[in-house]
CSV table of C-alpha atoms in Angstrom, one decimal:
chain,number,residue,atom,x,y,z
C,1,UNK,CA,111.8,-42.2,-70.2
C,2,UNK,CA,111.3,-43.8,-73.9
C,3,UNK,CA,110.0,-47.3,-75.0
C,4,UNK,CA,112.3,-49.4,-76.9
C,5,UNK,CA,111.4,-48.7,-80.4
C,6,UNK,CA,113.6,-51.7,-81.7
C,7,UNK,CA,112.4,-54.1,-79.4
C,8,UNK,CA,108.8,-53.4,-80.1
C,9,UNK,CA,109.5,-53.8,-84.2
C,10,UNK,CA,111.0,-57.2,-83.1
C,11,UNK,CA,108.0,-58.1,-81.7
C,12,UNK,CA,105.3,-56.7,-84.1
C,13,UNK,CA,107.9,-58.6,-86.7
C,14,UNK,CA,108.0,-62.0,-84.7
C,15,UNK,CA,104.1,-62.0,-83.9
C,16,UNK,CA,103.2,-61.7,-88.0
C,17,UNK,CA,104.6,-64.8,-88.4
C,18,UNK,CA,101.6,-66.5,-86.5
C,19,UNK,CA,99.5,-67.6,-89.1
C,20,UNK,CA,101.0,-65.5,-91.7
C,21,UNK,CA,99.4,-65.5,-95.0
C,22,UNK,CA,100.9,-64.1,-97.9
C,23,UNK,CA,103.2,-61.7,-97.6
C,24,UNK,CA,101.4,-59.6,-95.5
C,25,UNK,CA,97.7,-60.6,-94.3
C,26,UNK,CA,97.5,-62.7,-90.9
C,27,UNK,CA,94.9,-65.6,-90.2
C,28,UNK,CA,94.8,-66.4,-86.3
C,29,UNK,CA,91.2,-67.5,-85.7
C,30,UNK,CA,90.0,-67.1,-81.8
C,31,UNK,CA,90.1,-69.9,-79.6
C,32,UNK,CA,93.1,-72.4,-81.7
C,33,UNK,CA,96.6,-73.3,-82.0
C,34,UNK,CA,97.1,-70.3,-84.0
C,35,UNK,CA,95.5,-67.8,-81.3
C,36,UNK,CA,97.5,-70.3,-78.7
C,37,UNK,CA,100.8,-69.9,-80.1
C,38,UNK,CA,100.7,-66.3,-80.4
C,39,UNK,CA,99.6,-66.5,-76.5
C,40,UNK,CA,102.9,-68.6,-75.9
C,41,UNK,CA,105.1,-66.0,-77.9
C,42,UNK,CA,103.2,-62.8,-76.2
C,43,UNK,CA,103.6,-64.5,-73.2
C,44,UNK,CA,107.2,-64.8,-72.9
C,45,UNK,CA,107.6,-61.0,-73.3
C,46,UNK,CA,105.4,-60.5,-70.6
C,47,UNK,CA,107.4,-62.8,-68.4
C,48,UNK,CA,110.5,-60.9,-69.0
C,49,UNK,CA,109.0,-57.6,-68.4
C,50,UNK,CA,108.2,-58.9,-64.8
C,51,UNK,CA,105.0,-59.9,-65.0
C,52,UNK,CA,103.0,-63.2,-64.2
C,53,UNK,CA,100.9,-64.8,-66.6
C,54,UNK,CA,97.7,-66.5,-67.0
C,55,UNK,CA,94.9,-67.7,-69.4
C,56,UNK,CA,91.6,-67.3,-68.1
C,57,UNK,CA,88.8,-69.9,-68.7
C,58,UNK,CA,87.4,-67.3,-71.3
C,59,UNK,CA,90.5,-67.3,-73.6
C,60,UNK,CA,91.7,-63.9,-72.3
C,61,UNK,CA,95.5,-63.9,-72.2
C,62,UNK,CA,96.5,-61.9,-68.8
C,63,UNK,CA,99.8,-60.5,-67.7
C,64,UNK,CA,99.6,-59.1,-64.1
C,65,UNK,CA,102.5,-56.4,-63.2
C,66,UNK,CA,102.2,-56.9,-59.3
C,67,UNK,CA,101.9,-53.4,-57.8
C,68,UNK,CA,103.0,-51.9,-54.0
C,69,UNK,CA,99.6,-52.3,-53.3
C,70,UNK,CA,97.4,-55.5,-54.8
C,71,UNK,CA,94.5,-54.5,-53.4
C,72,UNK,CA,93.6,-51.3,-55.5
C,73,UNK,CA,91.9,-51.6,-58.0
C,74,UNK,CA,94.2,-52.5,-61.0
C,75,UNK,CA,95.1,-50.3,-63.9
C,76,UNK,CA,94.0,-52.4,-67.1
C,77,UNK,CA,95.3,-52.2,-71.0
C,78,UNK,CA,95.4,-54.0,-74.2
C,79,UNK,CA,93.6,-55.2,-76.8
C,80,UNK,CA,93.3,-58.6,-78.5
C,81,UNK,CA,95.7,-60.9,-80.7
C,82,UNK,CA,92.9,-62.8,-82.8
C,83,UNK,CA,92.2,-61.8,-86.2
C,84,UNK,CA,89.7,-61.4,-89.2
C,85,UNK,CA,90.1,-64.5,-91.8
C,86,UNK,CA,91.7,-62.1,-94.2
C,87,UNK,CA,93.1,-59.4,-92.1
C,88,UNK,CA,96.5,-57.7,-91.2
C,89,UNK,CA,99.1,-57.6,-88.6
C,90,UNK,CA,98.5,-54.6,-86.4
C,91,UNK,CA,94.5,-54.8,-86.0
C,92,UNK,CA,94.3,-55.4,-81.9
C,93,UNK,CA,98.5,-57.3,-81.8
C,94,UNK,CA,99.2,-53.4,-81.4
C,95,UNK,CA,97.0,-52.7,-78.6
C,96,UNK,CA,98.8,-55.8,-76.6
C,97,UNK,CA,102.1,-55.2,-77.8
C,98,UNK,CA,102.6,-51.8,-77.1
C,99,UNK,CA,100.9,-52.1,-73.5
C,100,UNK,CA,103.9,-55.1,-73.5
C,101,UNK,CA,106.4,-52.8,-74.2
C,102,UNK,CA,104.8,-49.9,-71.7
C,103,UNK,CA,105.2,-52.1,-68.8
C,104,UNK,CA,108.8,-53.4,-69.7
C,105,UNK,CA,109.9,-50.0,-69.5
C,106,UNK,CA,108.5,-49.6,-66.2
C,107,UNK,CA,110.5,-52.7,-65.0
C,108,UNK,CA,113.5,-51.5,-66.7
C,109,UNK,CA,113.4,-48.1,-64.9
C,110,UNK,CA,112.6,-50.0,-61.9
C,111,UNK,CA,109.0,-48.1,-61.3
C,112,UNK,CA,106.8,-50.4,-59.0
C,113,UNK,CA,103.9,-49.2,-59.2
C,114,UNK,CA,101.3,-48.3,-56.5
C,115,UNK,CA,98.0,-50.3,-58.1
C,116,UNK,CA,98.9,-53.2,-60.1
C,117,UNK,CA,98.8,-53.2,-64.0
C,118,UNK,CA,97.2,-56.3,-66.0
C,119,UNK,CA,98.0,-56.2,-69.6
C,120,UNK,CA,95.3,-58.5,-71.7
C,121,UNK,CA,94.4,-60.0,-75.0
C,122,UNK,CA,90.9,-60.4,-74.7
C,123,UNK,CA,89.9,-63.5,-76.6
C,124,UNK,CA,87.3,-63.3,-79.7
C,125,UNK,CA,87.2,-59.5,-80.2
C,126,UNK,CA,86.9,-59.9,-83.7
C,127,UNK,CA,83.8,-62.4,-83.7
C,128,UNK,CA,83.6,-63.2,-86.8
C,129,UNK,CA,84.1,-67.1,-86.6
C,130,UNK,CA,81.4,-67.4,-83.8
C,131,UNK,CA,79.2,-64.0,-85.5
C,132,UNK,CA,79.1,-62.6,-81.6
C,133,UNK,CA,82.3,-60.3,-80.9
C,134,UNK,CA,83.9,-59.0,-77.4
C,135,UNK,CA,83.8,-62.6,-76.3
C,136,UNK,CA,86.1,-62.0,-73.6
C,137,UNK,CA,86.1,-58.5,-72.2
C,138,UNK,CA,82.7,-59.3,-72.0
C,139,UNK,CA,83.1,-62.3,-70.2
C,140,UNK,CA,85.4,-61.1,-67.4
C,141,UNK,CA,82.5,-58.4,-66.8
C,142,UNK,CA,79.4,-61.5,-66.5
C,143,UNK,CA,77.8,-59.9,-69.2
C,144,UNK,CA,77.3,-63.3,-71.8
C,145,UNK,CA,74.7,-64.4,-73.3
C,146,UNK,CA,73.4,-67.6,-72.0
C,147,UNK,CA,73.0,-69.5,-75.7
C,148,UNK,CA,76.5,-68.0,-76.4
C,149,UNK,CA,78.7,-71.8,-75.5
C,150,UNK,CA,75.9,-72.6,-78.3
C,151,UNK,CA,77.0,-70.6,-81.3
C,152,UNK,CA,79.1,-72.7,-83.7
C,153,UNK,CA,81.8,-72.0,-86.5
C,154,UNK,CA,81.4,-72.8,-90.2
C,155,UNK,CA,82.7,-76.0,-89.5
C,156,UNK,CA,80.1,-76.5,-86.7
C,157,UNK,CA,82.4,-76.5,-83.9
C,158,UNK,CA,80.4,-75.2,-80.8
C,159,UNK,CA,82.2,-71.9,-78.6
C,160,UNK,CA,81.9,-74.7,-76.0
C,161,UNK,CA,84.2,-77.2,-77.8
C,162,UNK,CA,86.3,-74.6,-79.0
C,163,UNK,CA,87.2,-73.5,-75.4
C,164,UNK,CA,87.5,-76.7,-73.6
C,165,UNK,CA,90.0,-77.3,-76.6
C,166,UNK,CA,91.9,-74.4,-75.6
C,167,UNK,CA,92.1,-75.5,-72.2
C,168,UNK,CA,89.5,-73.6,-70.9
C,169,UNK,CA,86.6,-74.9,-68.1
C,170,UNK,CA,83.4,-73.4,-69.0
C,171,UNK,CA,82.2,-74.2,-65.9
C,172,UNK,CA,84.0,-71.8,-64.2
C,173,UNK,CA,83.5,-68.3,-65.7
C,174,UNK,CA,82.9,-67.0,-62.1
C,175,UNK,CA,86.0,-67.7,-61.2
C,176,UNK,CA,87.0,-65.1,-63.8
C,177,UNK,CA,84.8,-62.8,-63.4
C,178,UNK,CA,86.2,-59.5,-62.2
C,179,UNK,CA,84.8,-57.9,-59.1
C,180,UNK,CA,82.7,-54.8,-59.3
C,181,UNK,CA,85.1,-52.0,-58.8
C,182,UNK,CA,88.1,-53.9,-59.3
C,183,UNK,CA,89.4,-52.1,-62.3
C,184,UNK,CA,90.3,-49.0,-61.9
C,185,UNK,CA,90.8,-47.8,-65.8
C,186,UNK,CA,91.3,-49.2,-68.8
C,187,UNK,CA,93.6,-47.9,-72.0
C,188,UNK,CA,93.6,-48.7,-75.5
C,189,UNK,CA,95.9,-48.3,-78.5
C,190,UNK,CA,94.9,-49.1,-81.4
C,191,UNK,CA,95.0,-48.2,-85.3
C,192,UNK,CA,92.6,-45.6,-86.4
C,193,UNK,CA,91.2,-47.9,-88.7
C,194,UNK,CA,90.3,-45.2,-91.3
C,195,UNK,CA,91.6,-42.3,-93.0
C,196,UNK,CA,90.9,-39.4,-90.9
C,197,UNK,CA,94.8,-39.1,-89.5
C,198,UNK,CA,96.9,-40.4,-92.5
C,199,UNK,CA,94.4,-37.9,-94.6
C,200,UNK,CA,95.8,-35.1,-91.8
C,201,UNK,CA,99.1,-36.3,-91.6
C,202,UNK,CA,99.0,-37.0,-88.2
C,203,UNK,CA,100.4,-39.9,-86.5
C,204,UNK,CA,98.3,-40.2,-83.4
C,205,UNK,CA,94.6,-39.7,-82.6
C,206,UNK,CA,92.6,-38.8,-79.1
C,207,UNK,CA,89.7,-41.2,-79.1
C,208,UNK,CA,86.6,-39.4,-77.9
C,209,UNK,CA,84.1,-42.5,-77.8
C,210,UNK,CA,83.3,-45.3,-80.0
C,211,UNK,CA,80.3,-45.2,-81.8
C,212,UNK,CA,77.1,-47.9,-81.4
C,213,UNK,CA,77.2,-51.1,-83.3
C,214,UNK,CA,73.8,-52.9,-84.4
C,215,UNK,CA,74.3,-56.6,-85.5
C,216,UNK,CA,71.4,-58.5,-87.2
C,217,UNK,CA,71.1,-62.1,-88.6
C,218,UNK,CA,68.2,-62.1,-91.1
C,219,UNK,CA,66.7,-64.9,-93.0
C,220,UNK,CA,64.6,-64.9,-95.9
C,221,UNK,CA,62.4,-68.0,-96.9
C,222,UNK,CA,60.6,-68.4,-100.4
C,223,UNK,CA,60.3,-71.3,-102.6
C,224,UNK,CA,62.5,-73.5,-105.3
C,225,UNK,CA,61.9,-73.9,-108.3
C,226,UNK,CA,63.0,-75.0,-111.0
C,227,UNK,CA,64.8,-71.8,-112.9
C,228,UNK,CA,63.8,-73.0,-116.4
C,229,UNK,CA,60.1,-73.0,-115.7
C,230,UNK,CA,58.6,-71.0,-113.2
C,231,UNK,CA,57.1,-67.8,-114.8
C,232,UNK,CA,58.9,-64.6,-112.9
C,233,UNK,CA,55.8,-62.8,-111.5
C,234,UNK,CA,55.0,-65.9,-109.1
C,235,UNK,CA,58.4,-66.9,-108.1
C,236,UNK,CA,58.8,-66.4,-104.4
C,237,UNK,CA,63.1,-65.8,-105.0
C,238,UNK,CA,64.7,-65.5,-101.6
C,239,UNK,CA,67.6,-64.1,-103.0
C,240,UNK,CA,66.3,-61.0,-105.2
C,241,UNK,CA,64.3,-59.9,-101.5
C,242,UNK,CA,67.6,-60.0,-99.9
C,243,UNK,CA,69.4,-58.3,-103.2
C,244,UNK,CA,67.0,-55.2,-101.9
C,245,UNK,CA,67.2,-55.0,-98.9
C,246,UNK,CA,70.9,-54.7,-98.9
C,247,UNK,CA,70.7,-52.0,-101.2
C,248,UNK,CA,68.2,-50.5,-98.7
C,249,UNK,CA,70.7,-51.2,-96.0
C,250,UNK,CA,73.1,-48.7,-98.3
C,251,UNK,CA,70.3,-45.7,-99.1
C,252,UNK,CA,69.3,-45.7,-95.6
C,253,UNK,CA,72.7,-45.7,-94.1
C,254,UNK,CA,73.9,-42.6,-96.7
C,255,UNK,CA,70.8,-40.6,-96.4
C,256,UNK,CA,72.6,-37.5,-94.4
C,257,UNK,CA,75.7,-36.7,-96.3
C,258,UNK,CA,78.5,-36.6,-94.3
C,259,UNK,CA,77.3,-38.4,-91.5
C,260,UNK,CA,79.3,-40.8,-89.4
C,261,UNK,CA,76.7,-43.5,-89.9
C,262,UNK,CA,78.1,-46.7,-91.5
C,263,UNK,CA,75.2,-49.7,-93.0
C,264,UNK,CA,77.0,-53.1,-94.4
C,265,UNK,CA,76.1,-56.6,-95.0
C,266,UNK,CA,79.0,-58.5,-95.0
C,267,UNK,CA,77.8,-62.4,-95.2
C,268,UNK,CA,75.5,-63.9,-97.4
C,269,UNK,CA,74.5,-67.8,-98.0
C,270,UNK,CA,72.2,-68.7,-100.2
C,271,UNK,CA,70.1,-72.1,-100.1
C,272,UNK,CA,70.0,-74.2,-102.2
C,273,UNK,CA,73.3,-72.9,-104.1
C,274,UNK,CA,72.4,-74.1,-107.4
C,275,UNK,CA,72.6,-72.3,-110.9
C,276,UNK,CA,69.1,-73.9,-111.9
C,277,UNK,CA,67.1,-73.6,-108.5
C,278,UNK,CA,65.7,-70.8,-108.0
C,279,UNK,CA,67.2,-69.2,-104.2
C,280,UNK,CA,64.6,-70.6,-101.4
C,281,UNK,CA,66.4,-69.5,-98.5
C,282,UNK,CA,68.9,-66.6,-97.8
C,283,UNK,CA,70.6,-65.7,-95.0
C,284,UNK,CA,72.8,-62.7,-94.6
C,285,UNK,CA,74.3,-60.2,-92.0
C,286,UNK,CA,73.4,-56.6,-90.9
C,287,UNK,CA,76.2,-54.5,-89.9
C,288,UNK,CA,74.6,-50.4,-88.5
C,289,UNK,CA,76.6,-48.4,-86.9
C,290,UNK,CA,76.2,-44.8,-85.6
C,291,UNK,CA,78.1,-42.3,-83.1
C,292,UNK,CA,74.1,-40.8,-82.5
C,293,UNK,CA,71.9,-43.6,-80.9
C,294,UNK,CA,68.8,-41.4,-81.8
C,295,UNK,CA,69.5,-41.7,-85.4
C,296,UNK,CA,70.4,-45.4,-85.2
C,297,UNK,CA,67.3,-46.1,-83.8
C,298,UNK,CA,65.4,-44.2,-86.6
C,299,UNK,CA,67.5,-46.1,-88.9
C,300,UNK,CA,66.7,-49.3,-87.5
C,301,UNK,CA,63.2,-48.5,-87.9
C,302,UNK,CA,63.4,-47.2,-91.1
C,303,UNK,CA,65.4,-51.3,-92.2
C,304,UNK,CA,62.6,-53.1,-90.1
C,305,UNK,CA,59.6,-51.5,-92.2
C,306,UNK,CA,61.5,-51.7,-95.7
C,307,UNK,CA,62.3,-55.5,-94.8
C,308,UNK,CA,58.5,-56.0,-94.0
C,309,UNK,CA,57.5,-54.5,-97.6
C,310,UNK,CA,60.5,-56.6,-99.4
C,311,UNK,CA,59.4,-59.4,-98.0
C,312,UNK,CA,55.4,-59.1,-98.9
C,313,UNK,CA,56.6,-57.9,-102.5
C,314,UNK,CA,58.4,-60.6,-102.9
C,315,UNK,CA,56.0,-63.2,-100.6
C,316,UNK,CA,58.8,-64.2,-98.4
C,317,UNK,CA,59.1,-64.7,-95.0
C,318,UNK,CA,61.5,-63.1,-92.6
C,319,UNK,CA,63.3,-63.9,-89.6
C,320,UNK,CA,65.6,-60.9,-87.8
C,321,UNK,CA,67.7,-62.0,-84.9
C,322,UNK,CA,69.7,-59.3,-82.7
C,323,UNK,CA,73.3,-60.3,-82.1
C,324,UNK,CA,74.6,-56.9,-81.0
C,325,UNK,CA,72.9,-53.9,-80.0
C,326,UNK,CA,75.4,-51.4,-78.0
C,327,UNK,CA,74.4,-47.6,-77.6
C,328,UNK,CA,77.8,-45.2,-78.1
C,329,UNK,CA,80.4,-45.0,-75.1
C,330,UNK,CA,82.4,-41.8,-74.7
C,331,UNK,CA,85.7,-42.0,-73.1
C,332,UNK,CA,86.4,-40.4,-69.6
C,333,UNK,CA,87.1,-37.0,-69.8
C,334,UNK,CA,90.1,-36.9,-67.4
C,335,UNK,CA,92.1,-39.8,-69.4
C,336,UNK,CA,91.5,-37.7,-72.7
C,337,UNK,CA,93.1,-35.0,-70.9
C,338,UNK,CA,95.5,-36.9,-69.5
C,339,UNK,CA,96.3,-37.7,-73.4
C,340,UNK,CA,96.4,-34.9,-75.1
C,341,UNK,CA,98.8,-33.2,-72.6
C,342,UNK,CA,100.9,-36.1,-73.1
C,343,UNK,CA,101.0,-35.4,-76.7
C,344,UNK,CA,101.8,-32.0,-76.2
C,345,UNK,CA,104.6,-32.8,-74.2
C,346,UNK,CA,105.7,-34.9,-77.6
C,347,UNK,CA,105.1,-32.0,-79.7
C,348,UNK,CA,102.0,-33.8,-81.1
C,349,UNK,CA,99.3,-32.2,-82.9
C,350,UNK,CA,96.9,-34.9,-82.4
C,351,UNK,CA,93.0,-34.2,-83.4
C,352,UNK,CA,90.0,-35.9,-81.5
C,353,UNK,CA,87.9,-38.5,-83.4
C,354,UNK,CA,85.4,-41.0,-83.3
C,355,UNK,CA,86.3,-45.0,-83.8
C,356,UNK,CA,83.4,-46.2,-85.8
C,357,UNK,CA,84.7,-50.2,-85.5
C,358,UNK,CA,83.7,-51.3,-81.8
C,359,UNK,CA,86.8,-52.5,-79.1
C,360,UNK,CA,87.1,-54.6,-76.3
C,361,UNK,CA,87.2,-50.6,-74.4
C,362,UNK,CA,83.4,-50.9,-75.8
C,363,UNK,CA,82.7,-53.4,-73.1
C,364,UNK,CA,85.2,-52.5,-70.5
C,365,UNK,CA,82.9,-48.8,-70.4
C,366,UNK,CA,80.8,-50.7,-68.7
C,367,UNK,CA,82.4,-51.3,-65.9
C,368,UNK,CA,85.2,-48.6,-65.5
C,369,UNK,CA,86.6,-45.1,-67.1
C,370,UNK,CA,88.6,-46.1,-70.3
C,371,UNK,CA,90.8,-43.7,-72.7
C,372,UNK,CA,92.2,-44.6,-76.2
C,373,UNK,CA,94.6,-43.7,-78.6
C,374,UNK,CA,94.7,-44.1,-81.8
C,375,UNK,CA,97.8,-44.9,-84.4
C,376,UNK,CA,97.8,-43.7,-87.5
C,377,UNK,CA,97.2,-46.3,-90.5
C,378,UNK,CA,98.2,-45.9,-94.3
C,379,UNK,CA,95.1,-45.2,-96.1
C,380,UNK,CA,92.8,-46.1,-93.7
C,381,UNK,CA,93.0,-49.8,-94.8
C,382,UNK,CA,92.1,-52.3,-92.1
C,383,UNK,CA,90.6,-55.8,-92.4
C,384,UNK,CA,93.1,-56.5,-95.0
C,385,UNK,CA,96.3,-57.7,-95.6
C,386,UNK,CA,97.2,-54.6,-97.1
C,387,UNK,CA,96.6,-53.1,-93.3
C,388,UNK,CA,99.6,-50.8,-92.6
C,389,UNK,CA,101.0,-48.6,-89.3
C,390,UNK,CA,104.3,-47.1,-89.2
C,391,UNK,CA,106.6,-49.0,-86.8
C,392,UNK,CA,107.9,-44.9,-85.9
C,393,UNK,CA,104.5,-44.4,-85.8
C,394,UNK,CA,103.7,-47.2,-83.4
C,395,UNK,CA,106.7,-46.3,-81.2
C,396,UNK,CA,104.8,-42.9,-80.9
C,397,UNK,CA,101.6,-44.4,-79.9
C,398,UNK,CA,103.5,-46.5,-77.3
C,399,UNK,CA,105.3,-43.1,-75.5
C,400,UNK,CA,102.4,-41.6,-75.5
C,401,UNK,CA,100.5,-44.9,-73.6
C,402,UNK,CA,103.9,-45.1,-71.1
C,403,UNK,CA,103.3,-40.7,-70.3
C,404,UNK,CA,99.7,-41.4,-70.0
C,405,UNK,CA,100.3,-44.8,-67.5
C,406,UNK,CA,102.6,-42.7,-65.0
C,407,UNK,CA,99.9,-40.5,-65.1
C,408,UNK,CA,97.3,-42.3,-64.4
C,409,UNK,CA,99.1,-44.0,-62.2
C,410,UNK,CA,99.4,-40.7,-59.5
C,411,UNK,CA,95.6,-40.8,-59.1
């Protein structure tokens, strides 16, 4: 039993076109039209593999494949269909399309299965337009913060607004909550993100865990001034603190060579924007990452007490909020296996490896076994339009899922 490898390039091919920009590079912020349309399209496919559909009062997109028996606990994959502001067309769309595709093969063969199978995009995995990812794999699990219907966009559109535009009732996140015990395991595919299998020439990965990411918001107040007149050694310059500590960020991250440990900030916004002010406020983003939660921790240490001296050198103040902080979760053992011997069967050579970017499987660990597989993508490029997997190489990925659903399904 196969997948339909031209169906599934139809539908990679159809879904880029969903707030397409450029030629390549795909735009489809969480929680809009954009996100909503692609919903509609993914939707449809869904339907016509059997399966009844559903958007959840957190965003999540949900296609149920009723099974013999509803009551077990279901067997849950996918991934997510929103996007970075800049990014490319097979970041999380492969996850969901390729679970799509698993389960229209099982209606085609006409396999009913014993538990039911959900496929979902989970909304806001990306979480850049509200700075807080996993919005709803995290949601379905109760596991929100409670400021979170708070956060707004760069256009100060609450998550709140941005959900009751979607059709969403905030008021009832309960109601989609998932039962303790009611998933039975979760899979992801997904492209590697990195260079680890195109620089082995291998088209599909074993994921072994997904290492810890650390998100900070700091902000750095000093005082403006005008640029022309205020001698240098009193100016209290916001922006030359912050200027530091990002390349502290950078020495602390790269202290071990060859470590998996990863130290970015990504966003920075400077007030009061001027050429002839000197920089009074600053506020940037703190990105640490780390398969070893020991050495994170020492890291974060290590930021926290070079920020502190910055800031007196300088005679700033400092502000450091948390918006993530998740220790490392290592897939189940039995679904790895489960994988690789499903690879074997395909004559696969495929290594284990790390994912340094977090998934929705991050927060789905919490609450039940989870496996993934990883696609191979050209040059590790990701976050970009320039963000390429093999549609052969994505057909792979999706025969291994389908071996490793029947499977799973026999426990």
């Amino acid at each position: 039993m196969k997948i339909n490898s031209t169906r599934l390039q139809n539908h990679f091919e159809a879904m880029s076109l969903i707030g397409k920009i450029g030629e390549t590079g795909t735009c489809r912020p969480a929680h809009t039209e954009l996100e909503k349309q692609g919903f509609e399209l993914a939707s449809s496919w869904m339907k016509a593999a059997g399966m009844t559909t559903r958007i959840d009062n957190f965003g999540n997109l949900i296609g149920r494949l009723e099974g013999k028996n509803p009551e077990l606990p279901v067997l849950m994959m996918g991934s997510h269909l929103d996007s970075q502001p800049y990014g490319g067309r097979f970041d999380g769309v492969a996850g969901v399309l390729c679970a799509i595709e698993v389960a229209t093969t099982l209606t085609e063969n006409g396999i009913i299965p014993e538990r039911s199978i959900e496929v979902i995009s989970f909304a806001d995995e990306e979480g850049w337009r509200f700075n807080k990812g996993l919005f709803g794999s995290r949601g379905i699990l109760g596991k929100l913060e409670k400021e979170e219907l708070k956060r707004t966009d760069k256009d100060g559109i609450s998550r709140e607004k941005a959900l009751k535009d979607f059709g969403c009732n905030v008021k009832q996140f309960k109601a989609s909550e998932y039962k303790p015990g009611s998933i039975f395991c979760f899979l992801e595919l997904h492209i590697e993100q990195g260079p680890i299998l195109d620089m082995a020439n291998k088209p599909i990965g074993v994921v072994s865990g997904i290492s810890g990411p650390l998100w900070w918001t700091v902000k750095l107040k000093g005082m403006a001034g005008h640029t022309g007149s205020v001698p240098m050694p009193i100016r209290k310059d916001a922006l030359v603190g912050a200027a530091e500590i990002i390349i502290a960020v950078n020495e602390i991250a790269t202290q071990i060579p060859g470590a998996p440990t990863v130290g970015t900030v990504g966003t920075l916004n400077v007030f009061p924007a001027s050429r002839n002010i000197i920089p009074e406020e600053v506020t940037f983003t703190v990105d640490l990452r780390d398969i070893d939660l020991d050495r994170r921790n020492r890291y974060e240490k290590q930021l926290r007490n070079r920020i502190e001296a910055i800031a007196q050198k300088h005679q700033l103040t400092y502000e450091i909020s948390e918006d993530t902080n998740s220790e490392p979760r290592y897939c189940a053992d039995w679904i790895k296996k489960i994988i690789h011997e499903e690879c074997e069967t395909l004559h696969l050579d495929a290594p284990e490896l790390m994912s340094g970017p977090f998934h929705d499987a991050l927060a789905l660990s919490y609450a039940c076994d989870y496996g993934m597989i990883f696609v191979r993508c050209k040059d590790g490029i990701s976050h970009n339009p320039l963000e390429y997997s093999s549609y052969e190489d994505l057909a792979i990925g999706a025969n291994v899922l389908l071996g490793t659903v029947l499977q799973v399904l026999k426990k």
